[in-house]
């Protein structure tokens, strides 16, 4: 037992427990986030006697007489200052890390009212942010310190809220002050806890499951197995190959496969009951790699398949082999890129509530409420009135929350047991379960003429898609279609194969396969520049796709094409580095906006004038931290000529908000943005001579189909995607230490809806891929088990981040969505080859494998 104060109030805690659990589960102070429970992420940071401390570490019995402060306990003035400063700086994206950052800032400023940038970075060294790259969080801390010193809030720099304004995001107050709800912040009366019993073997036959001992444990509500599933057991984005629960008699695919689900009244009983579920297995040989998967006679990951090939893509245009044969310079190289873990700060969580009609309502964190609906309704065997899904705040996704992880399990437990159930993955489960970035093995050959003009590229790619298809096929397709790079040449051929293995599944990850093949193409192009005797900048400028040009996929690009502008934007920085003799590396990229290649790609939105005479924006598009709600609000401000105060952005749900597809493929700004713009046309017409009060109850619907041609379409110039974003990134090294001195990233985003937000995306994407290039690893052992913990993933921390110069190239021209193309994924694509090139120039060692070896950031052997 211990007595201490929390936010100034005295509390007596009888049962010794982690402070984090007491603050969240008993006091419901949910600004204190549970990102790992392992002391590794910093989202749970509170002040203990004025010192920032991770609340998941100390036990309450050790806190006798101490004072604990959470964000809820800040004064009104402090809340006002941090909300203003973080909003003004653009520091908030998904928001999951933000209350912890605010607490660190408060602790720092109390000791040091005028911190330097380095001191602010040091103060948040124990707190990971996966979205922002820390740049704008540090800006926010410094601005808050200044406001505290001066004692008054300054005027905001931006007054307007239309398209193109540098606006403060609409979700800043709830995220800074910690009252916004992520699913784990939901506590309802009688709520129980659910969790899966997972396979002991990556590949084994389940012979029997005995749940009797677990069911008999007091406090256990139920134990479910596959036979309790009323609808279809198998879920999956495209291919339904992921079992909700492995039935007796079937084989497991990886260590994350669930064999049984346990529901209990409290977390301790839950963990005890899981250990009492007895499962008998027949262990079988596992498939560890694509090489093993492709070997004759290899064990089959799916028993009913003929082989382990999950997807095969062949993309060809012109005569690549002939063009290479006739080239003056030819380079061939083998490249490898690793598994990568998304490491979003918010672990997967879903709360399922029984509905009176016998169905369930799911409060989720995912990349599409409608996808969750389709998957869970089919699994339950119910119609859409008996399965409602509502997005809560989403603490980052980056592609890793596109598949079912907890939603179907929570739905099944609540549906059967008729109790509210929370299912949340532990950080270890999260690292095992959600699909990762595909590792790829790539062989590329490039031919150029004497002037460095690319004549042809021929390549082959092999990927490990792990246990399930997930989005392995589309990822491989995008890896292949974009491998040619953003250049104007016609001879290109690539062959790609994705193999099932018994490793964790791979799927969508920011960049969607292009991150991997871009590393190969751009690295080869840098070496080609040396061979030709021109600079890496010059070879790109000569080959760059320009408006009206033809991409290697045959598409004629539009006026909005801005690759050359991104090259020109980095030129002064490039020239300066060369002049200084600093090792500098360069890379370009292109990335589609929208699903493309002939697949249905709908944006849909509804504007409803509520009883409050405000326009409520409803769209099934999930805001996963990238700022979609603010973007759509800006579009309504501009296209319906309304004030910010007249607009309410509603979180996605499945019963009012129309399906607008997944937040994936950098598509929502363009596709849903255009749907909103179209809805605004109808609203504007209705508003003619009327006020909003006169339109109460009326709905205005907009939809847009991004129409494209299928891969291999029999037309001379197929439209593979409605638009592409382009980028040039540059890495400058310190010539003495070999550490990164500066990153420069210029991105063509079409019309920048919110330049402040675009910068934040660029900084965050660059830092994320600095990890991909230099430090991050996701090792898998001989038992197909990922061995990393959150703290050993080697994510970049604030003090290690160099200056990142984000340049937003605002190039209108696209006649959709106010000219906006969007930016989500491309920010992470050219970073690794730019860094690899800088190191090649630093020490002369060519590097073809990630993470890069022999850098100051490499793991010490
Ligand atoms: S939850 Fe405490 S450090 Fe991650
Ligand atoms: S805003 Fe920091 S983790 Fe998302």
Coordinates of C-alpha atoms and ligand atoms in Angstrom, one line a residue, residues 20 33-45 54-57 126, ligand 1:
X20 CA 0.7 3.1 -15.5
X33 CA -0.5 6.1 -23.0
X34 CA 0.5 2.5 -23.0
X35 CA 2.8 2.1 -26.0
X36 CA 4.9 -0.8 -24.9
X37 CA 4.7 -1.5 -21.1
X38 CA 8.4 -2.2 -21.5
X39 CA 10.0 1.2 -20.6
X40 CA 11.0 1.6 -24.3
X41 CA 8.7 4.1 -25.9
X42 CA 8.1 7.0 -23.5
X43 CA 4.3 7.4 -24.3
X44 CA 3.6 6.8 -20.6
X45 CA 5.8 9.6 -19.3
X54 CA 8.0 6.4 -17.5
X55 CA 4.9 5.3 -15.6
X56 CA 5.2 1.7 -16.8
X57 CA 8.4 1.2 -14.7
X126 CA 13.6 8.5 -24.2
Ligands
LIG1 S1 4.5 2.4 -22.2 FE1 6.0 3.0 -20.8 S2 7.8 3.4 -22.0 FE2 6.3 2.5 -23.4

